[in-house]
Amino acid sequence: ELERQIKKPGLQKQNAKAVKIALLSSFTIKGLKEALFVKCCEIGVIPEIYVGGYNQYSQEILDPKSGLYRFGPDLAVIFIDTITILGDSYLLPYQVSNEQRKLWVNEKLSDIKSLTQKIKENSSAKILLHNFEIPLHSPLGILENKQEFGFIESIEKINAGLRDAFKSDSGVYILDYDSFCS
C-alpha cells in the first residue's frame, strides 16, 4: 500500500533519489522488502526492490537472462547464511579432516568470488555481500580452539578471505553480518 502511495504523482519528494535494489538470499526474507522500503523512504530514497526466489541466488546470478539482470539493479544484496554454505557440515563439522576443511574454505571463497564476478560481468550494480555469522556452538565445546583448523576457525577464515578479496574493489562491499549478530 505504501509503495502505491509513494508512486502517485506529486507525492515523491523533489530531492528523492530513486534506486533499484535486488535482494538475493539463501533463506526466507519475508518482511525484509517492506522494512527496507520504509527505511529508504525515511531517508529520501525511493526504492524499487526485486526479491529473488528462495535459495535461488546462484541461479539468478549465473543466468544472464534471469529476473535479476532483467530488473537492472543499482545495488545487488547477496545474503547467504552460514547453514547454507556449510551444508551437512553445519551439524557434523568434524566428519572431515583438517585438510578437507581447508580445501572447503578455499572452494567456498572461490565460489563467492565467481558469483560476484558474474554479477560484475552482467550488471553495473554495486554489490553488498554479507559475511557469515560464526556459529555459537561447536560440537567440541571448549576444545574447539585446540584444533589445528577448527570449525569456528574455518568460518572466520572465509570472512577474512572475503574482506581481503574485496578490500580494494570499489564495486563490492562486505556487510559484517557476524558483528551485527553479536
XYZ file of N, CA, C and O in Angstrom:
728
model
N 0.828 -1.200 0.000
C 0.000 0.000 0.000
C 0.872 1.264 0.000
O 0.635 2.179 -0.767
N 1.880 1.304 0.867
C 2.769 2.460 0.934
C 3.479 2.659 -0.397
O 3.619 3.786 -0.872
N 3.888 1.558 -1.023
C 4.581 1.641 -2.308
C 3.677 2.283 -3.362
O 4.126 3.118 -4.146
N 2.417 1.926 -3.374
C 1.463 2.529 -4.329
C 1.281 4.009 -4.051
O 1.222 4.828 -4.958
N 1.187 4.367 -2.787
C 1.005 5.768 -2.406
C 2.207 6.619 -2.832
O 2.044 7.726 -3.326
N 3.410 6.091 -2.631
C 4.637 6.817 -2.984
C 4.683 7.105 -4.474
O 5.176 8.141 -4.902
N 4.186 6.177 -5.281
C 4.280 6.311 -6.729
C 3.239 7.262 -7.322
O 3.297 7.582 -8.497
N 2.283 7.718 -6.514
C 1.290 8.669 -7.021
C 1.970 9.979 -7.402
O 2.867 10.446 -6.693
N 1.549 10.572 -8.511
C 2.153 11.853 -8.926
C 2.056 12.895 -7.818
O 1.045 13.007 -7.135
N 3.122 13.623 -7.641
C 3.137 14.714 -6.671
C 3.521 14.306 -5.268
O 3.807 15.156 -4.430
N 3.531 13.022 -4.978
C 3.867 12.586 -3.620
C 5.360 12.337 -3.425
O 5.836 12.313 -2.315
N 6.080 12.130 -4.511
C 7.512 11.889 -4.368
C 8.217 13.194 -4.025
O 7.901 14.243 -4.561
N 9.152 13.100 -3.113
C 9.926 14.281 -2.737
C 10.739 14.737 -3.934
O 11.263 13.919 -4.692
N 10.854 16.036 -4.091
C 11.594 16.567 -5.237
C 13.054 16.147 -5.221
O 13.647 15.916 -6.261
N 13.649 16.050 -4.066
C 15.066 15.706 -3.971
C 15.295 14.211 -3.734
O 16.413 13.794 -3.483
N 14.221 13.418 -3.782
C 14.357 11.990 -3.525
C 15.154 11.323 -4.638
O 15.070 11.689 -5.801
N 15.933 10.352 -4.265
C 16.719 9.586 -5.227
C 16.054 8.228 -5.400
O 15.712 7.561 -4.439
N 15.887 7.834 -6.652
C 15.341 6.512 -6.940
C 16.495 5.517 -7.020
O 17.570 5.834 -7.510
N 16.272 4.316 -6.504
C 17.296 3.278 -6.546
C 16.612 1.922 -6.730
O 15.534 1.678 -6.199
N 17.257 1.073 -7.524
C 16.758 -0.280 -7.753
C 17.644 -1.247 -6.964
O 18.849 -1.304 -7.181
N 17.008 -1.978 -6.043
C 17.732 -2.874 -5.153
C 17.268 -4.306 -5.398
O 16.068 -4.583 -5.361
N 18.220 -5.205 -5.621
C 17.914 -6.630 -5.768
C 18.369 -7.357 -4.507
O 19.494 -7.154 -4.043
N 17.493 -8.168 -3.953
C 17.804 -8.959 -2.768
C 17.871 -10.428 -3.161
O 16.881 -10.989 -3.638
N 19.026 -11.034 -2.982
C 19.219 -12.451 -3.275
C 19.635 -13.130 -1.992
O 20.575 -12.694 -1.328
N 18.945 -14.196 -1.645
C 19.175 -14.811 -0.346
C 19.081 -16.325 -0.431
O 18.421 -16.874 -1.306
N 19.712 -16.975 0.525
C 19.655 -18.437 0.609
C 18.545 -18.899 1.554
O 18.405 -20.091 1.787
N 17.763 -17.981 2.070
C 16.727 -18.320 3.044
C 15.553 -17.362 2.890
O 15.615 -16.404 2.127
N 14.498 -17.607 3.614
C 13.314 -16.768 3.547
C 13.603 -15.388 4.112
O 14.127 -15.266 5.218
N 13.252 -14.359 3.348
C 13.475 -12.986 3.810
C 12.165 -12.199 3.818
O 12.150 -11.005 3.580
N 11.084 -12.907 4.119
C 9.780 -12.244 4.180
C 9.846 -11.063 5.137
O 10.393 -11.156 6.216
N 9.300 -9.958 4.713
C 9.264 -8.754 5.539
C 10.440 -7.831 5.314
O 10.373 -6.643 5.615
N 11.539 -8.355 4.787
C 12.728 -7.521 4.570
C 12.468 -6.459 3.511
O 12.854 -5.302 3.667
N 11.798 -6.832 2.440
C 11.497 -5.880 1.367
C 10.704 -4.698 1.912
O 11.021 -3.537 1.641
N 9.688 -4.986 2.695
C 8.832 -3.932 3.235
C 9.591 -3.037 4.218
O 9.464 -1.812 4.178
N 10.381 -3.656 5.092
C 11.160 -2.875 6.057
C 12.197 -2.001 5.335
O 12.366 -0.822 5.678
N 12.851 -2.562 4.333
C 13.833 -1.814 3.560
C 13.165 -0.655 2.820
O 13.697 0.453 2.768
N 11.993 -0.908 2.279
C 11.258 0.131 1.565
C 10.965 1.320 2.489
O 11.226 2.476 2.154
N 10.444 1.038 3.670
C 10.106 2.098 4.626
C 11.354 2.863 5.054
O 11.361 4.100 5.073
N 12.430 2.142 5.377
C 13.665 2.800 5.825
C 14.261 3.664 4.717
O 14.767 4.761 4.991
N 14.206 3.191 3.483
C 14.702 4.005 2.364
C 13.882 5.287 2.236
O 14.443 6.384 2.087
N 12.572 5.157 2.287
C 11.702 6.327 2.160
C 11.969 7.342 3.266
O 11.927 8.555 3.028
N 12.246 6.862 4.469
C 12.533 7.751 5.592
C 13.748 8.632 5.345
O 13.842 9.719 5.895
N 14.685 8.159 4.529
C 15.895 8.949 4.265
C 15.869 9.600 2.879
O 16.895 10.069 2.387
N 14.710 9.603 2.262
C 14.570 10.280 0.986
C 14.995 9.478 -0.226
O 15.298 10.040 -1.269
N 15.004 8.173 -0.090
C 15.332 7.292 -1.205
C 14.066 6.522 -1.571
O 13.435 5.918 -0.701
N 13.702 6.568 -2.842
C 12.527 5.839 -3.305
C 13.019 4.558 -3.977
O 13.536 4.588 -5.091
N 12.854 3.421 -3.285
C 13.405 2.184 -3.828
C 12.407 1.404 -4.690
O 11.202 1.444 -4.464
N 12.960 0.716 -5.655
C 12.232 -0.329 -6.358
C 13.004 -1.586 -5.982
O 14.235 -1.634 -6.140
N 12.311 -2.589 -5.452
C 13.002 -3.736 -4.869
C 12.601 -5.032 -5.565
O 11.418 -5.321 -5.720
N 13.603 -5.775 -5.958
C 13.422 -7.098 -6.559
C 13.864 -8.130 -5.537
O 14.937 -8.000 -4.940
N 13.052 -9.156 -5.323
C 13.409 -10.226 -4.401
C 13.522 -11.524 -5.195
O 12.544 -11.970 -5.803
N 14.713 -12.092 -5.205
C 14.929 -13.369 -5.884
C 14.205 -14.484 -5.155
O 13.811 -14.358 -3.993
N 14.020 -15.599 -5.829
C 13.340 -16.744 -5.233
C 14.124 -17.362 -4.089
O 15.339 -17.181 -3.968
N 13.411 -18.101 -3.280
C 14.002 -18.771 -2.126
C 15.188 -19.634 -2.560
O 15.049 -20.523 -3.393
N 16.366 -19.345 -2.021
C 17.603 -20.084 -2.261
C 17.939 -20.208 -3.752
O 18.528 -21.193 -4.180
N 17.572 -19.196 -4.521
C 17.833 -19.197 -5.960
C 18.936 -18.212 -6.337
O 19.068 -17.839 -7.497
N 19.731 -17.782 -5.371
C 20.745 -16.755 -5.632
C 21.735 -17.188 -6.718
O 22.062 -16.405 -7.600
N 22.206 -18.420 -6.681
C 23.165 -18.877 -7.695
C 22.541 -18.875 -9.084
O 23.141 -18.394 -10.047
N 21.335 -19.408 -9.196
C 20.667 -19.469 -10.489
C 20.441 -18.069 -11.042
O 20.642 -17.821 -12.229
N 20.023 -17.155 -10.176
C 19.784 -15.769 -10.601
C 21.079 -15.127 -11.110
O 21.078 -14.418 -12.099
N 22.161 -15.364 -10.410
C 23.437 -14.744 -10.755
C 24.041 -15.369 -12.012
O 24.581 -14.669 -12.864
N 23.939 -16.678 -12.150
C 24.594 -17.366 -13.257
C 23.851 -17.252 -14.586
O 24.466 -17.343 -15.647
N 22.544 -17.046 -14.541
C 21.746 -16.957 -15.770
C 21.672 -15.507 -16.242
O 21.008 -14.679 -15.619
N 22.333 -15.168 -17.352
C 22.336 -13.773 -17.823
C 20.950 -13.275 -18.250
O 20.760 -12.081 -18.422
N 19.970 -14.183 -18.347
C 18.597 -13.798 -18.710
C 17.651 -13.855 -17.514
O 16.442 -13.795 -17.669
N 18.198 -13.961 -16.318
C 17.384 -14.083 -15.112
C 16.644 -12.794 -14.786
O 16.941 -11.720 -15.324
N 15.718 -12.900 -13.867
C 14.995 -11.735 -13.381
C 15.915 -10.681 -12.792
O 15.653 -9.483 -12.897
N 17.000 -11.117 -12.179
C 17.976 -10.188 -11.602
C 18.483 -9.219 -12.660
O 18.449 -8.005 -12.477
N 18.940 -9.742 -13.776
C 19.529 -8.885 -14.813
C 18.470 -8.136 -15.613
O 18.713 -7.011 -16.043
N 17.281 -8.742 -15.776
C 16.187 -8.005 -16.436
C 15.770 -6.806 -15.588
O 15.409 -5.765 -16.110
N 15.841 -6.951 -14.282
C 15.495 -5.877 -13.350
C 16.488 -4.717 -13.450
O 16.128 -3.552 -13.323
N 17.755 -5.018 -13.677
C 18.778 -3.982 -13.810
C 19.031 -3.211 -12.528
O 18.899 -1.983 -12.492
N 19.451 -3.892 -11.456
C 19.615 -3.212 -10.164
C 20.789 -2.235 -10.132
O 21.758 -2.379 -10.867
N 20.647 -1.245 -9.257
C 21.762 -0.359 -8.916
C 22.596 -0.997 -7.804
O 23.784 -0.730 -7.678
N 21.914 -1.802 -6.978
C 22.543 -2.471 -5.842
C 22.034 -3.902 -5.784
O 20.825 -4.131 -5.798
N 22.957 -4.857 -5.713
C 22.607 -6.269 -5.533
C 23.089 -6.695 -4.155
O 24.274 -6.581 -3.844
N 22.166 -7.151 -3.332
C 22.488 -7.608 -1.983
C 22.466 -9.132 -1.994
O 21.448 -9.735 -2.339
N 23.581 -9.740 -1.626
C 23.694 -11.196 -1.599
C 23.849 -11.626 -0.146
O 24.803 -11.257 0.521
N 22.878 -12.397 0.308
C 22.831 -12.781 1.704
C 22.717 -14.309 1.791
O 21.645 -14.863 1.629
N 23.857 -14.955 2.002
C 23.911 -16.410 2.131
C 24.197 -16.707 3.599
O 25.152 -16.186 4.167
N 23.376 -17.545 4.206
C 23.597 -17.823 5.624
C 24.604 -18.949 5.828
O 24.920 -19.716 4.917
N 25.121 -19.027 7.028
C 26.162 -19.993 7.370
C 25.672 -21.424 7.191
O 26.415 -22.280 6.708
N 24.433 -21.691 7.552
C 23.900 -23.050 7.425
C 23.924 -23.487 5.966
O 24.305 -24.617 5.651
N 23.561 -22.593 5.063
C 23.556 -22.926 3.636
C 24.963 -23.203 3.138
O 25.201 -24.180 2.433
N 25.891 -22.345 3.482
C 27.250 -22.521 2.964
C 27.924 -23.762 3.547
O 28.703 -24.428 2.873
N 27.592 -24.113 4.788
C 28.201 -25.294 5.404
C 27.517 -26.589 4.988
O 28.132 -27.647 5.022
N 26.241 -26.519 4.645
C 25.508 -27.731 4.277
C 25.519 -28.747 5.401
O 25.324 -28.419 6.564
N 25.799 -29.995 5.045
C 25.793 -31.083 6.035
C 26.855 -30.898 7.119
O 26.723 -31.435 8.211
N 27.873 -30.120 6.815
C 28.948 -29.919 7.789
C 28.538 -29.017 8.942
O 29.264 -28.925 9.932
N 27.402 -28.351 8.835
C 26.986 -27.448 9.909
C 26.795 -28.215 11.224
O 27.234 -27.769 12.270
N 26.114 -29.353 11.152
C 25.840 -30.109 12.374
C 26.953 -31.092 12.719
O 27.135 -31.443 13.873
N 27.690 -31.536 11.715
C 28.741 -32.521 11.942
C 30.040 -32.081 11.257
O 30.526 -32.737 10.341
N 30.614 -30.965 11.715
C 31.774 -30.410 11.011
C 33.036 -31.249 11.100
O 33.935 -31.106 10.283
N 33.114 -32.135 12.070
C 34.346 -32.892 12.241
C 34.300 -34.261 11.565
O 35.114 -35.124 11.853
N 33.391 -34.418 10.618
C 33.382 -35.642 9.812
C 34.408 -35.558 8.687
O 34.624 -36.522 7.978
N 34.999 -34.374 8.526
C 36.051 -34.205 7.514
C 37.352 -33.837 8.219
O 37.346 -33.313 9.328
N 38.446 -34.094 7.555
C 39.762 -33.803 8.129
C 40.061 -32.302 8.072
O 39.384 -31.547 7.378
N 41.096 -31.899 8.775
C 41.542 -30.507 8.729
C 41.881 -30.099 7.302
O 41.561 -28.996 6.868
N 42.556 -30.982 6.577
C 42.931 -30.680 5.188
C 41.700 -30.504 4.308
O 41.657 -29.605 3.469
N 40.715 -31.372 4.487
C 39.473 -31.251 3.709
C 38.756 -29.942 4.050
O 38.185 -29.299 3.180
N 38.798 -29.569 5.325
C 38.162 -28.322 5.756
C 38.869 -27.118 5.128
O 38.227 -26.177 4.681
N 40.191 -27.156 5.049
C 40.951 -26.074 4.413
C 40.611 -25.981 2.927
O 40.433 -24.876 2.394
N 40.513 -27.120 2.256
C 40.123 -27.128 0.844
C 38.716 -26.566 0.671
O 38.445 -25.819 -0.266
N 37.832 -26.947 1.577
C 36.448 -26.469 1.537
C 36.404 -24.946 1.657
O 35.678 -24.281 0.911
N 37.180 -24.373 2.572
C 37.224 -22.917 2.749
C 37.649 -22.249 1.447
O 37.008 -21.295 0.982
N 38.702 -22.754 0.836
C 39.172 -22.170 -0.426
C 38.133 -22.306 -1.533
O 37.946 -21.395 -2.340
N 37.445 -23.444 -1.566
C 36.404 -23.673 -2.568
C 35.248 -22.691 -2.390
O 34.761 -22.104 -3.360
N 34.813 -22.496 -1.159
C 33.690 -21.583 -0.899
C 34.068 -20.144 -1.228
O 33.273 -19.402 -1.800
N 35.276 -19.745 -0.868
C 35.732 -18.399 -1.223
C 35.759 -18.221 -2.738
O 35.309 -17.202 -3.265
N 36.238 -19.218 -3.426
C 36.289 -19.172 -4.890
C 34.881 -19.083 -5.479
O 34.641 -18.312 -6.409
N 33.942 -19.861 -4.929
C 32.551 -19.830 -5.400
C 31.956 -18.427 -5.251
O 31.321 -17.913 -6.171
N 32.162 -17.818 -4.093
C 31.591 -16.492 -3.835
C 32.237 -15.446 -4.738
O 31.556 -14.582 -5.293
N 33.545 -15.539 -4.905
C 34.229 -14.599 -5.810
C 33.730 -14.772 -7.244
O 33.536 -13.789 -7.952
N 33.500 -16.006 -7.661
C 32.990 -16.263 -9.010
C 31.586 -15.688 -9.194
O 31.287 -15.094 -10.238
N 30.726 -15.866 -8.200
C 29.371 -15.308 -8.291
C 29.428 -13.785 -8.370
O 28.711 -13.160 -9.162
N 30.284 -13.197 -7.572
C 30.436 -11.745 -7.580
C 30.945 -11.263 -8.935
O 30.450 -10.278 -9.484
N 31.910 -11.968 -9.475
C 32.452 -11.608 -10.791
C 31.382 -11.710 -11.873
O 31.313 -10.875 -12.776
N 30.529 -12.705 -11.774
C 29.462 -12.890 -12.764
C 28.492 -11.709 -12.724
O 28.069 -11.223 -13.776
N 28.173 -11.211 -11.537
C 27.304 -10.029 -11.436
C 27.990 -8.845 -12.095
O 27.375 -8.091 -12.856
N 29.281 -8.681 -11.829
C 30.020 -7.556 -12.396
C 30.073 -7.637 -13.925
O 30.055 -6.612 -14.603
N 30.122 -8.844 -14.469
C 30.146 -9.020 -15.924
C 28.804 -8.691 -16.573
O 28.759 -8.248 -17.709
N 27.719 -8.944 -15.841
C 26.380 -8.811 -16.419
C 25.596 -7.598 -15.941
O 24.445 -7.417 -16.323
N 26.210 -6.782 -15.086
C 25.470 -5.677 -14.484
C 26.447 -4.595 -14.030
O 27.614 -4.862 -13.780
N 25.926 -3.402 -13.898
C 26.744 -2.311 -13.349
C 26.426 -2.075 -11.872
O 26.865 -1.093 -11.285
N 25.670 -2.978 -11.278
C 25.242 -2.824 -9.887
C 26.416 -2.875 -8.919
O 27.382 -3.619 -9.111
N 26.324 -2.084 -7.861
C 27.203 -2.246 -6.712
C 26.742 -3.528 -6.017
O 25.568 -3.907 -6.100
N 27.645 -4.178 -5.326
C 27.329 -5.456 -4.688
C 27.584 -5.347 -3.194
O 28.641 -4.889 -2.769
N 26.601 -5.774 -2.426
C 26.733 -5.833 -0.976
C 26.659 -7.297 -0.570
O 25.620 -7.938 -0.725
N 27.780 -7.834 -0.098
C 27.862 -9.214 0.379
C 27.787 -9.212 1.894
O 28.429 -8.390 2.546
N 27.050 -10.141 2.436
C 27.073 -10.343 3.882
C 28.155 -11.372 4.177
O 28.270 -12.364 3.458
N 28.933 -11.145 5.229
C 29.833 -12.219 5.629
C 29.022 -13.219 6.439
O 27.802 -13.115 6.530
N 29.668 -14.201 7.029
C 28.960 -15.306 7.668
C 29.024 -15.203 9.184
O 30.078 -14.916 9.749
N 27.861 -15.466 9.811
C 27.844 -15.441 11.266
C 28.592 -16.660 11.785
O 28.469 -17.751 11.245
N 29.402 -16.419 12.805
C 30.157 -17.504 13.432
C 29.183 -18.277 14.314
O 28.517 -17.688 15.167
N 29.069 -19.580 14.127
C 28.143 -20.356 14.965
C 28.468 -20.189 16.446
O 29.637 -20.069 16.833
N 27.435 -20.189 17.245
C 27.616 -20.023 18.690
C 28.062 -21.300 19.374
O 28.448 -21.285 20.529
N 27.988 -22.386 18.647
C 28.334 -23.670 19.256
C 29.353 -24.404 18.397
O 29.518 -24.134 17.216
N 30.012 -25.320 19.042
C 30.870 -26.274 18.349
C 30.606 -27.615 19.010
O 30.432 -27.676 20.232
N 30.588 -28.669 18.237
C 30.382 -29.974 18.861
C 31.497 -30.320 19.860
O 31.311 -31.162 20.721
N 32.621 -29.622 19.765
C 33.739 -29.911 20.670
C 33.760 -29.010 21.906
O 34.634 -29.157 22.761
N 32.821 -28.077 21.988
C 32.781 -27.195 23.149
C 34.068 -26.410 23.320
O 34.598 -25.855 22.359
N 34.609 -26.410 24.541
C 35.810 -25.623 24.817
C 37.070 -26.192 24.155
O 38.099 -25.524 24.114
N 36.976 -27.388 23.608
C 38.117 -27.965 22.903
C 38.227 -27.453 21.459
O 39.203 -27.745 20.774
N 37.250 -26.687 21.024
C 37.243 -26.153 19.658
C 38.541 -25.410 19.344
O 39.130 -25.589 18.288
N 38.985 -24.564 20.269
C 40.178 -23.751 19.981
C 41.490 -24.538 20.115
O 42.567 -23.980 19.950
N 41.407 -25.808 20.373
C 42.600 -26.658 20.435
C 42.830 -27.402 19.114
O 43.809 -28.124 18.969
N 41.932 -27.201 18.159
C 42.028 -27.905 16.883
C 43.029 -27.225 15.962
O 43.190 -26.003 15.994
N 43.675 -28.014 15.135
C 44.626 -27.463 14.160
C 43.925 -26.467 13.236
O 44.429 -25.381 12.979
N 42.758 -26.847 12.720
C 41.957 -25.962 11.870
C 40.502 -26.299 12.144
O 39.910 -27.156 11.499
N 39.942 -25.627 13.122
C 38.628 -25.981 13.626
C 37.454 -25.445 12.824
O 37.599 -24.673 11.878
N 36.301 -25.872 13.236
C 35.015 -25.494 12.654
C 34.822 -23.978 12.691
O 34.572 -23.342 11.668
N 34.958 -23.383 13.845
C 34.778 -21.936 14.009
C 35.845 -21.192 13.204
O 35.552 -20.224 12.508
N 37.078 -21.668 13.269
C 38.172 -21.030 12.543
C 37.914 -21.042 11.028
O 38.290 -20.100 10.325
N 37.270 -22.086 10.537
C 37.012 -22.157 9.096
C 36.063 -21.046 8.650
O 36.275 -20.436 7.591
N 35.070 -20.715 9.451
C 34.151 -19.614 9.112
C 34.883 -18.281 9.246
O 34.730 -17.387 8.411
N 35.694 -18.147 10.294
C 36.494 -16.924 10.440
C 37.418 -16.736 9.240
O 37.607 -15.610 8.767
N 37.970 -17.823 8.730
C 38.880 -17.766 7.579
C 38.123 -17.314 6.323
O 38.647 -16.528 5.529
N 36.906 -17.796 6.145
C 36.094 -17.355 4.996
C 35.826 -15.858 5.109
O 35.976 -15.115 4.136
N 35.430 -15.407 6.290
C 35.147 -13.985 6.483
C 36.384 -13.125 6.211
O 36.299 -12.084 5.557
N 37.526 -13.567 6.688
C 38.766 -12.820 6.426
C 39.094 -12.840 4.936
O 39.526 -11.828 4.372
N 38.846 -13.970 4.288
C 39.097 -14.078 2.859
C 38.203 -13.156 2.046
O 38.645 -12.550 1.063
N 36.946 -13.037 2.457
C 36.033 -12.106 1.774
C 36.517 -10.670 1.940
O 36.559 -9.902 0.980
N 36.879 -10.332 3.153
C 37.368 -8.977 3.426
C 38.595 -8.670 2.570
O 38.671 -7.628 1.916
N 39.529 -9.604 2.522
C 40.758 -9.394 1.759
C 40.497 -9.353 0.247
O 41.088 -8.555 -0.461
N 39.614 -10.213 -0.226
C 39.349 -10.303 -1.665
C 38.750 -9.021 -2.230
O 39.016 -8.662 -3.378
N 37.942 -8.340 -1.427
C 37.216 -7.186 -1.952
C 37.630 -5.859 -1.326
O 36.999 -4.836 -1.552
N 38.719 -5.880 -0.573
C 39.198 -4.680 0.117
C 39.402 -3.504 -0.830
O 39.047 -2.379 -0.522
N 39.952 -3.754 -1.995
C 40.246 -2.658 -2.924
C 39.277 -2.602 -4.102
O 39.527 -1.895 -5.066
N 38.174 -3.325 -4.020
C 37.173 -3.337 -5.091
C 36.084 -2.314 -4.766
O 35.292 -2.525 -3.854
N 36.041 -1.232 -5.520
C 35.085 -0.162 -5.228
C 33.651 -0.528 -5.588
O 32.733 0.231 -5.287
N 33.434 -1.692 -6.185
C 32.082 -2.107 -6.547
C 31.494 -3.145 -5.621
O 30.326 -3.502 -5.744
N 32.293 -3.641 -4.670
C 31.833 -4.699 -3.772
C 32.098 -4.274 -2.328
O 33.188 -3.845 -1.990
N 31.074 -4.428 -1.509
C 31.172 -4.063 -0.095
C 30.765 -5.261 0.747
O 29.887 -6.031 0.379
N 31.409 -5.397 1.902
C 31.112 -6.504 2.814
C 30.391 -5.950 4.037
O 30.921 -5.073 4.732
N 29.179 -6.443 4.266
C 28.456 -6.117 5.490
C 28.904 -7.119 6.546
O 28.807 -8.324 6.339
N 29.384 -6.631 7.668
C 29.865 -7.512 8.733
C 28.668 -8.062 9.491
O 28.356 -7.638 10.601
N 28.033 -9.024 8.883
C 26.846 -9.640 9.478
C 27.185 -10.381 10.779
O 26.382 -10.389 11.702
N 28.374 -10.942 10.836
C 28.782 -11.617 12.064
C 28.783 -10.654 13.248
O 28.266 -10.978 14.314
N 29.339 -9.474 13.066
C 29.342 -8.476 14.149
C 27.918 -8.020 14.471
O 27.567 -7.832 15.632
N 27.086 -7.873 13.436
C 25.692 -7.498 13.655
C 25.003 -8.536 14.543
O 24.274 -8.181 15.459
N 25.250 -9.812 14.263
C 24.634 -10.881 15.061
C 25.152 -10.869 16.498
O 24.426 -11.220 17.416
N 26.394 -10.447 16.683
C 26.968 -10.401 18.022
C 26.289 -9.341 18.852
O 26.213 -9.387 20.034
